[in-house]
Amino acid sequence: TEWEGETLQITRISRLGMGAYLCIASNGVPPAVSKQIRVSVD
């Protein structure tokens, strides 16, 4: 999935959506920056 903008809002998430996600930020000028986040749902 691609997303443009500075904020990603996840709504109506269930436990099936839990896990690791990789965010890659790029503005067309190398290098791109990436961070992994973990999402947990109680």
mmCIF file of C-alpha atoms in Angstrom:
data_model
loop_
_atom_site.group_PDB
_atom_site.id
_atom_site.type_symbol
_atom_site.label_atom_id
_atom_site.label_comp_id
_atom_site.label_asym_id
_atom_site.label_seq_id
_atom_site.Cartn_x
_atom_site.Cartn_y
_atom_site.Cartn_z
ATOM 1 C CA THR A 1 0.000 0.000 0.000
ATOM 2 C CA GLU A 2 1.257 3.472 -0.830
ATOM 3 C CA TRP A 3 0.378 6.542 1.192
ATOM 4 C CA GLU A 4 1.187 10.188 0.591
ATOM 5 C CA GLY A 5 1.147 12.685 3.431
ATOM 6 C CA GLU A 6 2.609 13.054 6.874
ATOM 7 C CA THR A 7 0.012 11.115 8.883
ATOM 8 C CA LEU A 8 -1.401 7.623 8.455
ATOM 9 C CA GLN A 9 -4.528 6.940 10.480
ATOM 10 C CA ILE A 10 -5.667 3.344 10.850
ATOM 11 C CA THR A 11 -9.341 2.972 11.741
ATOM 12 C CA ARG A 12 -11.405 -0.116 12.458
ATOM 13 C CA ILE A 13 -8.365 -2.293 13.021
ATOM 14 C CA SER A 14 -8.734 -5.766 14.488
ATOM 15 C CA ARG A 15 -6.266 -8.210 15.973
ATOM 16 C CA LEU A 16 -5.695 -9.507 12.432
ATOM 17 C CA GLY A 17 -3.933 -6.207 11.696
ATOM 18 C CA MET A 18 -1.370 -6.671 14.451
ATOM 19 C CA GLY A 19 2.257 -7.106 13.497
ATOM 20 C CA ALA A 20 5.252 -5.339 12.037
ATOM 21 C CA TYR A 21 4.879 -2.624 9.407
ATOM 22 C CA LEU A 22 7.627 -0.902 7.444
ATOM 23 C CA CYS A 23 7.386 2.825 6.744
ATOM 24 C CA ILE A 24 9.580 4.145 3.919
ATOM 25 C CA ALA A 25 9.896 7.918 3.520
ATOM 26 C CA SER A 26 11.173 9.228 0.202
ATOM 27 C CA ASN A 27 11.105 12.626 -1.439
ATOM 28 C CA GLY A 28 12.883 11.575 -4.619
ATOM 29 C CA VAL A 29 16.314 12.611 -3.330
ATOM 30 C CA PRO A 30 18.348 9.656 -2.034
ATOM 31 C CA PRO A 31 18.612 8.182 0.450
ATOM 32 C CA ALA A 32 15.129 7.103 1.476
ATOM 33 C CA VAL A 33 14.599 6.520 5.213
ATOM 34 C CA SER A 34 12.778 3.517 6.632
ATOM 35 C CA LYS A 35 11.512 2.605 10.085
ATOM 36 C CA GLN A 36 9.756 -0.512 11.297
ATOM 37 C CA ILE A 37 6.851 -0.154 13.705
ATOM 38 C CA ARG A 38 4.868 -2.751 15.624
ATOM 39 C CA VAL A 39 1.109 -2.439 15.927
ATOM 40 C CA SER A 40 -0.704 -4.161 18.770
ATOM 41 C CA VAL A 41 -4.443 -4.270 19.376
ATOM 42 C CA ASP A 42 -5.857 -4.877 22.855
#
